[in-house]
Short mmCIF file of C-alpha atoms and ligand atoms in Angstrom, two decimals:
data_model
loop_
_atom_site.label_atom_id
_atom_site.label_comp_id
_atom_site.label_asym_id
_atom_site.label_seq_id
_atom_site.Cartn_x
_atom_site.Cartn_y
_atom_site.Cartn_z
CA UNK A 422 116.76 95.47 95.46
CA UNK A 423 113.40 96.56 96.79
CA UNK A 424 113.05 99.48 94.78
CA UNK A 425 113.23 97.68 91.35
CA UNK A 426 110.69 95.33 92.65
CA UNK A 427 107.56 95.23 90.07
CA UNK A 428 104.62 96.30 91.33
CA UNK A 429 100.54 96.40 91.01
CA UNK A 430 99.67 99.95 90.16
CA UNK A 431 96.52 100.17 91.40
CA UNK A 432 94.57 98.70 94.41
CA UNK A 433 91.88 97.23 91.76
CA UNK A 434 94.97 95.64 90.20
CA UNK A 435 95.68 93.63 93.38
CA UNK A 436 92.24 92.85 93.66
CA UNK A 437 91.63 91.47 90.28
CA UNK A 438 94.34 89.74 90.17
CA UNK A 439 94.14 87.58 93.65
CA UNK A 440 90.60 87.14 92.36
CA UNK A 441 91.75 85.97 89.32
CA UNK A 442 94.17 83.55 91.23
CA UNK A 443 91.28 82.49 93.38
CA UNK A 444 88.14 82.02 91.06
CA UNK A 445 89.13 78.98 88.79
CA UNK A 446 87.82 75.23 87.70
CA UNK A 447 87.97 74.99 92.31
CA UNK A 448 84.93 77.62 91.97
CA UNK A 449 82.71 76.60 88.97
CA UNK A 450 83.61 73.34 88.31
CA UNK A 451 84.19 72.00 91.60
CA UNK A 452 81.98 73.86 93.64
CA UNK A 453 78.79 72.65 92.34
CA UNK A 454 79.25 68.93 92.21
CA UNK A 455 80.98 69.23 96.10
CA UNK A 456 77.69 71.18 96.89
CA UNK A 457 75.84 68.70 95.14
CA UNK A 458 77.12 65.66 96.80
CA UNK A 459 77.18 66.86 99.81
CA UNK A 460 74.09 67.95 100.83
CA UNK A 461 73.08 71.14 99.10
CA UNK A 462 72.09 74.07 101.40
CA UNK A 463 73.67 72.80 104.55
CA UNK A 464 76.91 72.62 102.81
CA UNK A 465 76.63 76.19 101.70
CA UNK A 466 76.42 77.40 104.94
CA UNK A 467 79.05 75.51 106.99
CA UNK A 468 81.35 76.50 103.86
CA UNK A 469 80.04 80.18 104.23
CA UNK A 470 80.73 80.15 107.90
CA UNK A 471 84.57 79.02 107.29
CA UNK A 472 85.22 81.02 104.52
CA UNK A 473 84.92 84.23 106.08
CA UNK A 474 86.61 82.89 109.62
CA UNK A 475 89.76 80.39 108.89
CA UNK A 476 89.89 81.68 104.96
CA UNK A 477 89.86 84.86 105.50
CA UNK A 478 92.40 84.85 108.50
CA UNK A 479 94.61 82.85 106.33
CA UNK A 480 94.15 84.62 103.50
CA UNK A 481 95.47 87.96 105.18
CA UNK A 482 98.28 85.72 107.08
CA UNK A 483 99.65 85.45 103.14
CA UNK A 484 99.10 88.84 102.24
CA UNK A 485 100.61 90.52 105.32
CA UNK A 486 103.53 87.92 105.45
CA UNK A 487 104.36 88.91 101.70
CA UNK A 488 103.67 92.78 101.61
CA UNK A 489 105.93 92.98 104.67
CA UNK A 490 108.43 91.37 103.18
CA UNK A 491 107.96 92.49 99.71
CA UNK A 492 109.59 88.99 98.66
CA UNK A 493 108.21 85.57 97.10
CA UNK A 494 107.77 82.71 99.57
CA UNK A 495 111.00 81.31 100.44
CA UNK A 496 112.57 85.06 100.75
CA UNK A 497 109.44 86.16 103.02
CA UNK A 498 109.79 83.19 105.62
CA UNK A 499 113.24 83.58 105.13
CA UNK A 500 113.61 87.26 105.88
CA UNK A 501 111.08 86.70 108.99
CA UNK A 502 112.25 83.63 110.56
CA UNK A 503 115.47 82.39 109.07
CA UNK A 504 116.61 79.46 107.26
CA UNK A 505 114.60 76.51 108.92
CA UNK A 506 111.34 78.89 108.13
CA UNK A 507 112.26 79.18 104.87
CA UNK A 508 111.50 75.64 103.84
CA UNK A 509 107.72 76.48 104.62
CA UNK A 510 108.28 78.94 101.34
CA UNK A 511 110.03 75.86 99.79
CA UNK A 512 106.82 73.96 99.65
CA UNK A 513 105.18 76.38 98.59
CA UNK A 514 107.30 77.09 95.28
CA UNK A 515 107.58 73.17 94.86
CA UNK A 516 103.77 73.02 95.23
CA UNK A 517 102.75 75.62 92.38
CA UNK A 518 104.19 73.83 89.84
CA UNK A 519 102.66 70.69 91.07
CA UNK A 520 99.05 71.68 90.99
CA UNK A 521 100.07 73.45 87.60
CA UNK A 522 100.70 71.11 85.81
CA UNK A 523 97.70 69.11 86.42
CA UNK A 524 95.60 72.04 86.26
CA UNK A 525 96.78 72.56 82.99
CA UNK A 526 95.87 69.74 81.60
CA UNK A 527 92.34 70.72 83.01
CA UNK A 528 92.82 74.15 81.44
CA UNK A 529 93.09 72.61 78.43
CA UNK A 530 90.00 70.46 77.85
CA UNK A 531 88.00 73.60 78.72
CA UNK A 532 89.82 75.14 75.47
CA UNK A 533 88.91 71.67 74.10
CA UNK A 534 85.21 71.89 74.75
CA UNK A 535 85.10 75.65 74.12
CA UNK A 536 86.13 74.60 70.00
CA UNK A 537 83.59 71.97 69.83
CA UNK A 538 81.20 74.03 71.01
CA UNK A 539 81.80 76.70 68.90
CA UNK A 540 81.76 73.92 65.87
CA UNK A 541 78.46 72.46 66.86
CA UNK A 542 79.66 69.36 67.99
CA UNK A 543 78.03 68.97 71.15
CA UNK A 544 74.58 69.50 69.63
CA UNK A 545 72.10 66.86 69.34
CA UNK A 546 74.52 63.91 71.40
CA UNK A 547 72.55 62.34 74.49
CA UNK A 548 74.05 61.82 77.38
CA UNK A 549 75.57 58.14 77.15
CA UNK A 550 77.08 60.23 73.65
CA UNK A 551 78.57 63.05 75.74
CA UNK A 552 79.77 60.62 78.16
CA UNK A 553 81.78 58.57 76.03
CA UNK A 554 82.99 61.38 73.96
CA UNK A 555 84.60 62.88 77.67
CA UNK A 556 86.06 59.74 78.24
CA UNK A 557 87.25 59.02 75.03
CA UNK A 558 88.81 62.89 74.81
CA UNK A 559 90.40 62.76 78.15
CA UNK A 560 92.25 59.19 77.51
CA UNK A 561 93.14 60.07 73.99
CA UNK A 562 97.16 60.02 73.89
CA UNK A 563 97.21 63.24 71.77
CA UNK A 564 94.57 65.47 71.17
CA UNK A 565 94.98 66.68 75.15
CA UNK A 566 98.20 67.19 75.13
CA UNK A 567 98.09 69.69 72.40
CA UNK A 568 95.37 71.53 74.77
CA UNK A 569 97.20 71.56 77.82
CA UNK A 570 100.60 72.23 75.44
CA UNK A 571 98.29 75.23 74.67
CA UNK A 572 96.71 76.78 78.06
CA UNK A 573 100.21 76.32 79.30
CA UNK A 574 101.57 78.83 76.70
CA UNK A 575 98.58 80.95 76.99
CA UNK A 576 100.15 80.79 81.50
CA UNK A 577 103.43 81.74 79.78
CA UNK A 578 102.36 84.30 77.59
CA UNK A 579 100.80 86.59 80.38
CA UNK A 580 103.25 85.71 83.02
CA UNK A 581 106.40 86.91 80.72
CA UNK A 582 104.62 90.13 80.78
CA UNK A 583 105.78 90.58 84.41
CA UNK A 584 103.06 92.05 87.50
CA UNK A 585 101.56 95.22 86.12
CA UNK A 586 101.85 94.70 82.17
CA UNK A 587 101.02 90.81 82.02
CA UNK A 588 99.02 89.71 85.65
CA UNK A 589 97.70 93.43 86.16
CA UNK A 590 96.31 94.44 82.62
CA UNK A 591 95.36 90.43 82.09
CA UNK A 592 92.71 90.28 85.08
CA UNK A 593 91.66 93.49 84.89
CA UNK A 594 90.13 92.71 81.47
CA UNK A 595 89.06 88.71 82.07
CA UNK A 596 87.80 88.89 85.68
CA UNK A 597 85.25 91.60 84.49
CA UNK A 598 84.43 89.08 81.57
CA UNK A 599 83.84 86.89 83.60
CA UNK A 600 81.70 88.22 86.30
CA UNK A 601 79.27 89.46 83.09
CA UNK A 602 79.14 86.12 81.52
CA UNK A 603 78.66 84.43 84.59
CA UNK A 604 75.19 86.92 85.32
CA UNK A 605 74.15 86.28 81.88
CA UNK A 606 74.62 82.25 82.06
CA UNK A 607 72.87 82.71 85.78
CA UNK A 608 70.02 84.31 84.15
CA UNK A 609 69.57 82.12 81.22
CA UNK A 610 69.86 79.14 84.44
CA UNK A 611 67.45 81.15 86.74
CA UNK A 612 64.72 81.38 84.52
CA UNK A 613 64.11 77.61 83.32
CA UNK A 614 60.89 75.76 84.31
CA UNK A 615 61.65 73.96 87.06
CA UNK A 616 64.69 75.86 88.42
CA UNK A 617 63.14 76.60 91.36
CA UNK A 618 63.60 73.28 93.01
CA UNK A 619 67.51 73.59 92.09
CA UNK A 620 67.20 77.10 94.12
CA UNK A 621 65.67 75.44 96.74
CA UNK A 622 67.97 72.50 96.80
CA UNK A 623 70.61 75.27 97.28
CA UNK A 624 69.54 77.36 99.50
CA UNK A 625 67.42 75.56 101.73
CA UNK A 626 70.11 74.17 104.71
CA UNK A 627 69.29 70.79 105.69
CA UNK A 628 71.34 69.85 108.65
CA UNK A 629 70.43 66.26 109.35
CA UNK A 630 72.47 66.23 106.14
CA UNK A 631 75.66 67.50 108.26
CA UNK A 632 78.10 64.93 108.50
CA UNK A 633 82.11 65.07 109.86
CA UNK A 634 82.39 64.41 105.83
CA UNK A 635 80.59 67.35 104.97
CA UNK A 636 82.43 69.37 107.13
CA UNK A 637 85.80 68.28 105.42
CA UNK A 638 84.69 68.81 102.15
CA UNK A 639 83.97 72.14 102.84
CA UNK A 640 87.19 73.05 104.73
CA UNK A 641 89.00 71.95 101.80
CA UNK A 642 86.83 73.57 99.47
CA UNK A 643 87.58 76.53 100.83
CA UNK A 644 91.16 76.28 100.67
CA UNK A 645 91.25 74.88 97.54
CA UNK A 646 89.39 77.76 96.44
CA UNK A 647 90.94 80.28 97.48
CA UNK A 648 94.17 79.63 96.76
CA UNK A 649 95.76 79.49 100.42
CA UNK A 650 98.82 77.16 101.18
CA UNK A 651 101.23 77.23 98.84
CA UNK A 652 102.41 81.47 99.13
CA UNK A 653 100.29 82.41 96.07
CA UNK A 654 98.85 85.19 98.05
CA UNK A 655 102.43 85.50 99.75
CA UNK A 656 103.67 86.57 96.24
CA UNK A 657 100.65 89.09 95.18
CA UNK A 658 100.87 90.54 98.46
CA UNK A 659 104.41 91.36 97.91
CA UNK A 660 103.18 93.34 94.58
CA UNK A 661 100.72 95.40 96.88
CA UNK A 662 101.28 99.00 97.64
CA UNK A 663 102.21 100.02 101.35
CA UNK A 664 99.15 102.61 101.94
CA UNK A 665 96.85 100.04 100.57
CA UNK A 666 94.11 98.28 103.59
CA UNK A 667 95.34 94.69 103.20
CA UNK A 668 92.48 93.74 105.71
CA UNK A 669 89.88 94.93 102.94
CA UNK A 670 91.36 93.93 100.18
CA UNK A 671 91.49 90.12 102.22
CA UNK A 672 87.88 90.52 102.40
CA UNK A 673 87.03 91.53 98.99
CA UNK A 674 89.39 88.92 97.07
CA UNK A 675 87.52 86.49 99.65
CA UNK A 676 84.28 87.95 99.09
CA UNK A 677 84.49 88.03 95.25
CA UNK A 678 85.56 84.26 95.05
CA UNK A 679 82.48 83.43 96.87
CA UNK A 680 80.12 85.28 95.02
CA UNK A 681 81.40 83.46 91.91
CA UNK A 682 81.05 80.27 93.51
CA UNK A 683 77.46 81.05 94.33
CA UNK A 684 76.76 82.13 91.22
CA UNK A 685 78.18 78.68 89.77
CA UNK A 686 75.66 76.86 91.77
CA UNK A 687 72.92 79.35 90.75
CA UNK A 688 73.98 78.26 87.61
CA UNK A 689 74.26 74.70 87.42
CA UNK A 690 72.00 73.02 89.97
CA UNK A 691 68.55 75.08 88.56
CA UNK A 692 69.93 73.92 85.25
CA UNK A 693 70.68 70.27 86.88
CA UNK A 694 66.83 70.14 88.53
CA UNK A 695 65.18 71.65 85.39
CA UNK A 696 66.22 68.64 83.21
CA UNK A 697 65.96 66.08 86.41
CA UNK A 698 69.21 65.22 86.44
CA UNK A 699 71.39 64.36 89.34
CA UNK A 700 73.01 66.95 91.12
CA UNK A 701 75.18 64.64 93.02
CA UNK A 702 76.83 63.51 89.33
CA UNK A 703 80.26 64.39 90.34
CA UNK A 704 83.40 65.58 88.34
CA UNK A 705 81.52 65.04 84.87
CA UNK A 706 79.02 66.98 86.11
CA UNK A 707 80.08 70.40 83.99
CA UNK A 708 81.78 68.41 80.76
CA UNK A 709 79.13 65.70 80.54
CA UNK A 710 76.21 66.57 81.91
CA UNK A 711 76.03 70.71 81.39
CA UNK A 712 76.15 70.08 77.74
CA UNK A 713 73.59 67.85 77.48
CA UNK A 714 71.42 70.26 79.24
CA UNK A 715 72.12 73.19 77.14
CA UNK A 716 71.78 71.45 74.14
CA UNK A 717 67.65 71.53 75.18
CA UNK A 718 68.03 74.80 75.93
CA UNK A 719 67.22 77.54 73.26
CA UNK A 720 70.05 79.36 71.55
CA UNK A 721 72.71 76.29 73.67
CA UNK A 722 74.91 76.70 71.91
CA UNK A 723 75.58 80.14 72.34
CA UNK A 724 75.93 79.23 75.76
CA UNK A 725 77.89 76.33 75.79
CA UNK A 726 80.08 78.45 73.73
CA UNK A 727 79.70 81.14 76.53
CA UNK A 728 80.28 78.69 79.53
CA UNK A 729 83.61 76.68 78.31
CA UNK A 730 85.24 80.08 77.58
CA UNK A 731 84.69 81.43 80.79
CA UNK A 732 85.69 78.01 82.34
CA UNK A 733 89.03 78.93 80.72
CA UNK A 734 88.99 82.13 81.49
CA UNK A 735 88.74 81.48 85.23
CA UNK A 736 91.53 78.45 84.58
CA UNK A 737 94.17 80.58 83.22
CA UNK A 738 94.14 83.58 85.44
CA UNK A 739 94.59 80.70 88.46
CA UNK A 740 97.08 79.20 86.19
CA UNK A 741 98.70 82.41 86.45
CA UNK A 742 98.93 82.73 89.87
CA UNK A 743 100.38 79.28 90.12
CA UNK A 744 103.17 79.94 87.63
CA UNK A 745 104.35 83.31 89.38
CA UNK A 746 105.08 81.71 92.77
CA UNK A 747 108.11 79.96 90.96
CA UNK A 748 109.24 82.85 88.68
CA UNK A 749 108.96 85.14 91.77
CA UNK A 750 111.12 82.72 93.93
CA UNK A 751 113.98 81.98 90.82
CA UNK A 752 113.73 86.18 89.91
CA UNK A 753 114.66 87.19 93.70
CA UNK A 754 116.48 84.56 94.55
CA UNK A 755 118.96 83.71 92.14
CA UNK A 756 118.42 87.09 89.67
CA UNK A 757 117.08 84.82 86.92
CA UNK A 758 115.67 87.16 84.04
CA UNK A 759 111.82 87.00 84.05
CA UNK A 760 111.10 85.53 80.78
CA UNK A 761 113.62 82.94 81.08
CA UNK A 762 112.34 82.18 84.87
CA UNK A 763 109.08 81.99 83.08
CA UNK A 764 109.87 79.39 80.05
CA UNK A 765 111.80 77.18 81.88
CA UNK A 766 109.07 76.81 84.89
CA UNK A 767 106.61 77.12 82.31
CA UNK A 768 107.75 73.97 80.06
CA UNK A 769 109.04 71.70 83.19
CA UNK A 770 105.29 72.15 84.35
CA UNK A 771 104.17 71.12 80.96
CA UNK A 772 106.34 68.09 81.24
CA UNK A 773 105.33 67.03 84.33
CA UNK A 774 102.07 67.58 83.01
CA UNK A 775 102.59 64.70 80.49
CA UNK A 776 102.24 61.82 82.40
CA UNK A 777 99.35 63.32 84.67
CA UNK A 778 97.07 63.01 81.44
CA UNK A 779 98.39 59.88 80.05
CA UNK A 780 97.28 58.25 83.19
CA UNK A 781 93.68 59.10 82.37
CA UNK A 782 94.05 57.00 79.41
CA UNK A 783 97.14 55.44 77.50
CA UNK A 784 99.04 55.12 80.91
CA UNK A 785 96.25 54.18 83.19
CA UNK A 786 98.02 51.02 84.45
CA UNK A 787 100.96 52.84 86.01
CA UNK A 788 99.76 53.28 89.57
CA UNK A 789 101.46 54.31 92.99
CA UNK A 790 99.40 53.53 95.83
CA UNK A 791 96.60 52.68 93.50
CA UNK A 792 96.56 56.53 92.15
CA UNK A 793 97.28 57.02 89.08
CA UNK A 794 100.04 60.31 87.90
CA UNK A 795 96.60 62.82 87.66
CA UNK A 796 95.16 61.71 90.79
CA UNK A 797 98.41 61.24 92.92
CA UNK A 798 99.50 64.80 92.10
CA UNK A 799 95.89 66.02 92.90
CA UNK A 800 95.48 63.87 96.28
CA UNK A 801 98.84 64.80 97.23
CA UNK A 802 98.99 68.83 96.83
CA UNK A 803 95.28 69.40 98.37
CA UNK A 804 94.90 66.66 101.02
CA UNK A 805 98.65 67.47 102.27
CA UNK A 806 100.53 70.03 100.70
CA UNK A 807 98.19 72.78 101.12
CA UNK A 808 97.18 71.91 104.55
CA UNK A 809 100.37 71.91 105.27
CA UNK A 810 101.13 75.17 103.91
CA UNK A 811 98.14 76.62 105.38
CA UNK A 812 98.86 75.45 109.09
CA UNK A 813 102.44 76.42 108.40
CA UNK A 814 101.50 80.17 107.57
CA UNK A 815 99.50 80.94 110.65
CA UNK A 816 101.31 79.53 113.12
CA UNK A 817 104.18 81.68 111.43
CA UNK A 818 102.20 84.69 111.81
CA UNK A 819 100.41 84.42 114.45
CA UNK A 820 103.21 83.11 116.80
CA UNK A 821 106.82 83.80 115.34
CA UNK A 822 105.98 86.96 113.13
CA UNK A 823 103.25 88.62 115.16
CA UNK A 824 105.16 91.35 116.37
CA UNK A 825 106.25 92.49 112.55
CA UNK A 826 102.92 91.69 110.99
CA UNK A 827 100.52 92.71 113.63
CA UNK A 828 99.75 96.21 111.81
CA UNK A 829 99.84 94.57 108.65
CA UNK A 830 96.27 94.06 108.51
CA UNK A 831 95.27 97.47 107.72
CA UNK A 832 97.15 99.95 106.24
CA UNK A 833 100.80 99.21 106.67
CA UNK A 834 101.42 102.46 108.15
CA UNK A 835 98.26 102.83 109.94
CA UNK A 836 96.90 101.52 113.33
CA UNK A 837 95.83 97.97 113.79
CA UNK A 838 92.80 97.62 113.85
CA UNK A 839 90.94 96.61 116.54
CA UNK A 840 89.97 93.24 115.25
CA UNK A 841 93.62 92.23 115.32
CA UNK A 842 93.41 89.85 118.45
CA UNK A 843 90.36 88.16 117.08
CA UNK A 844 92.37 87.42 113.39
CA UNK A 845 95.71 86.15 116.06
CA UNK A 846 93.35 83.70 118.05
CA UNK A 847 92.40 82.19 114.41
CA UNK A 848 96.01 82.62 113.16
CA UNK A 849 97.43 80.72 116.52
CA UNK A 850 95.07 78.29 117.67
CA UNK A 851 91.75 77.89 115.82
CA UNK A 852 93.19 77.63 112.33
CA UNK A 853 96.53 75.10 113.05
CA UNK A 854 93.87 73.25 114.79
CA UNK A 855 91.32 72.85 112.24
CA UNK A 856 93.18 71.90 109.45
CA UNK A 857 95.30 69.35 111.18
CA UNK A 858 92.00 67.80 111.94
CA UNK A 859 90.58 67.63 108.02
CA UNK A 860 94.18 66.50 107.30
CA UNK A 861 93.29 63.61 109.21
CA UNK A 862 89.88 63.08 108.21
CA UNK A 863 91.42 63.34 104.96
CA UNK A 864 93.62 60.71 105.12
N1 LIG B 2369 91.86 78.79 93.55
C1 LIG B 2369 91.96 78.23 92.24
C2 LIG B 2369 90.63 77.55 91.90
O1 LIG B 2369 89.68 77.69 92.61
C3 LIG B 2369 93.09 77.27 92.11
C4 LIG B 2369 94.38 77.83 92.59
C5 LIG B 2369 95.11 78.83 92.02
C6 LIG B 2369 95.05 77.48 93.76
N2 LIG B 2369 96.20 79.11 92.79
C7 LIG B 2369 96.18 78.30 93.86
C8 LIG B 2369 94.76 76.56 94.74
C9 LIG B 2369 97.02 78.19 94.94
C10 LIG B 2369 95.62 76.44 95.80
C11 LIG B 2369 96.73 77.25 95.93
O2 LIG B 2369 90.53 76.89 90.91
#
């Protein structure tokens, strides 16, 4: 049925929304603290230099595999490379819903923090105060469950819209939010005494710093962020138009996500040096210690008010992305109705959801391996899932697919361009290669 297929009606709508999927809690969240703890400046440009090599090849591996196909995951490896291929789009649909769920409960203290900013309740606490209150919030047996019970309908809510009335119009009116509130929170950051040495800390590469660590963190930062190895892109690309450049839209989507990730630091680590705090403070390091700092900030609160809505903002339209992968696969595959594809993935993700916050608190004894729920789902989708996704995809494209995706890249019915041997030398050797190896550093 490839004519009713749904999709994006404009090349901005394709590009919103896999910038949407890509900018999330990986880019502003995430990003600092990894850049933090890692060594700053040097880290920024090793994950530069990957980004725009193995990312970007990847990223238009998914994109080409999908808009060729014009099918979700399983149906695009399927349709290319037959059954046994088609459990690479199986781990992909099983994967979504993993990192959903968990993300969701993420999603959800963001909504959490955005109301108690808004009610003033994150003025005037020191940092021990905000500490505890994180810690107390995130192991409470209730309160974030009704937050991730909410960002997960919020997920539902667009997705049921479908591609061009619920992803489409959705994105095009938060990712612009978001890029506006991110150069007003930048300013605000920028101009600080003492932001200069957070610049500087930034910006200023410091290779002695350069470990094999560093090098994983920001492979899988990269990943992470962009939302390769689990058919995300797959799907949207199946949404894009046939005269549209896939190649530039690749670099845009990849180019955007960076950009906000930049910004992120630009934002945090000034803000971190400017009240001498440590920029290596790790995961509490936007929920603990970025309140704390705008509260000495003038007009804070308007800003913490500012920054945990965009934080959500950024959360659900990944969330989004996420949640489609499965509705695409049970919508072409078995001719499930959208909204009840949608509900049903929706609410098993919120239930599987469940347990990955009560480990943080009520249920932290249950362990497996020493993880608990949270942290097993999390180790598990981005240390081997993904990876395995990603090597999966471009050894698909570059070795089994090539001669149906070559001219992908550009415009489908266009020439290839003549950087198409360069992106198969990534696709067949350099990326498989790569990740394999931070898989194993990994584990
Ligand atoms: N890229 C998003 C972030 O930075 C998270 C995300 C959304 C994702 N969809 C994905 C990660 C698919 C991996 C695969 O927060």
């Amino acid at each position: 049925m490839p004519s009713s297929r749904e999709s994006f009606a404009s090349r901005l709508g394709f590009v919103l929304a896999a910038a949407g999927s890509a900018v999330g809690l990986g880019n502003i969240w995430k990003f600092p603290y990894v850049a933090g703890s890692s060594g700053g400046g040097a880290f920024l440009i090793l994950y530069l230099v990957i980004v725009f090599t193995l990312g970007l090849s990847v990223m238009l591996a998914e994109i080409a595999l999908g808009r060729a196909t014009r099918a979700n995951p399983v149906g695009a490896y399927n349709a290319l490379g037959g059954r046994r291929w088609s459990i690479a789009g199986w781990l992909g649909v099983i994967t979504g819903p993993m990192i959903l769920s968990f993300y969701s409960v993420v999603g959800g203290w963001t909504i959490h923090y955005a109301v108690q900013s808004v009610l003033g309740r994150l003025d005037d606490v020191d940092g021990q105060a905000l500490g505890q209150a994180f810690e107390g919030f995130i192991s409470d047996p209730v309160a974030p469950l009704a937050y991730h019970a909410a960002f997960m309908a919020l997920t539902i809510g667009v997705v049921i819209g479908g591609v061009a009335k619920g992803i489409e119009r959705w994105s095009k009116l938060l990712m612009p939010a978001l890029f506006v509130m991110l150069i007003v929170l930048a300013g605000r950051a920028l101009t600080l005494d003492g932001a200069a040495e957070g610049v500087a800390f930034f910006l200023t590469p410091d290779f002695s710093k350069v470990t094999g660590d560093t090098v994983l963190a920001a492979l899988g930062q990269a990943f992470f962020s962009l939302s390769l190895g689990m058919g995300a892109l797959i799907t949207y690309g199946s949404y894009l138009a046939r005269r549209e450049n896939a190649g530039r839209a690749a670099l845009t989507v990849t180019a955007l996500d960076t950009t906000v990730a930049l910004l992120a630091g630009l934002i945090v680590l000034p803000a971190v040096f400017a009240f001498g705090v440590d920029p290596a403070a790790g995961p509490g390091l936007v929920f603990v210690t970025l309140p704390g700092i705008l509260d000495r900030m003038p007009a804070g609160q308007a800003f913490a008010v500012l920054f945990f809505v965009l934080l959500g903002v950024a959360a659900l339209t990944s969330a989004i992305s996420l949640l489609e992968v499965p509705v695409a696969y049970l919508t072409d595959e078995h001719g499930w109705h959208r909204r009840r594809a949608t509900l049903a993935t929706g609410l098993f993700c919120f239930v599987i959801g469940v347990p990955a916050s009560l480990s943080l608190g009520a249920w932290s004894g249950l362990t497996v391996f020493g993880l608990g729920a949270f942290d097993l789902m999390d180790y598990l989708t981005s240390k081997v899932m993904l990876p395995a996704g990603g090597i999966l995809v471009a050894l698909f494209v570059g070795w089994k697919a090539w001669p149906i995706l070559s001219h992908e890249i550009g415009r489908e019915d266009g020439p290839a361009p003549t950087w198409g041997r360069a992106w198969r030398l990534m696709l067949c050797v350099v990326a498989p290669v790569a990740i394999a190896w931070v898989m194993w550093g990994g584990l």
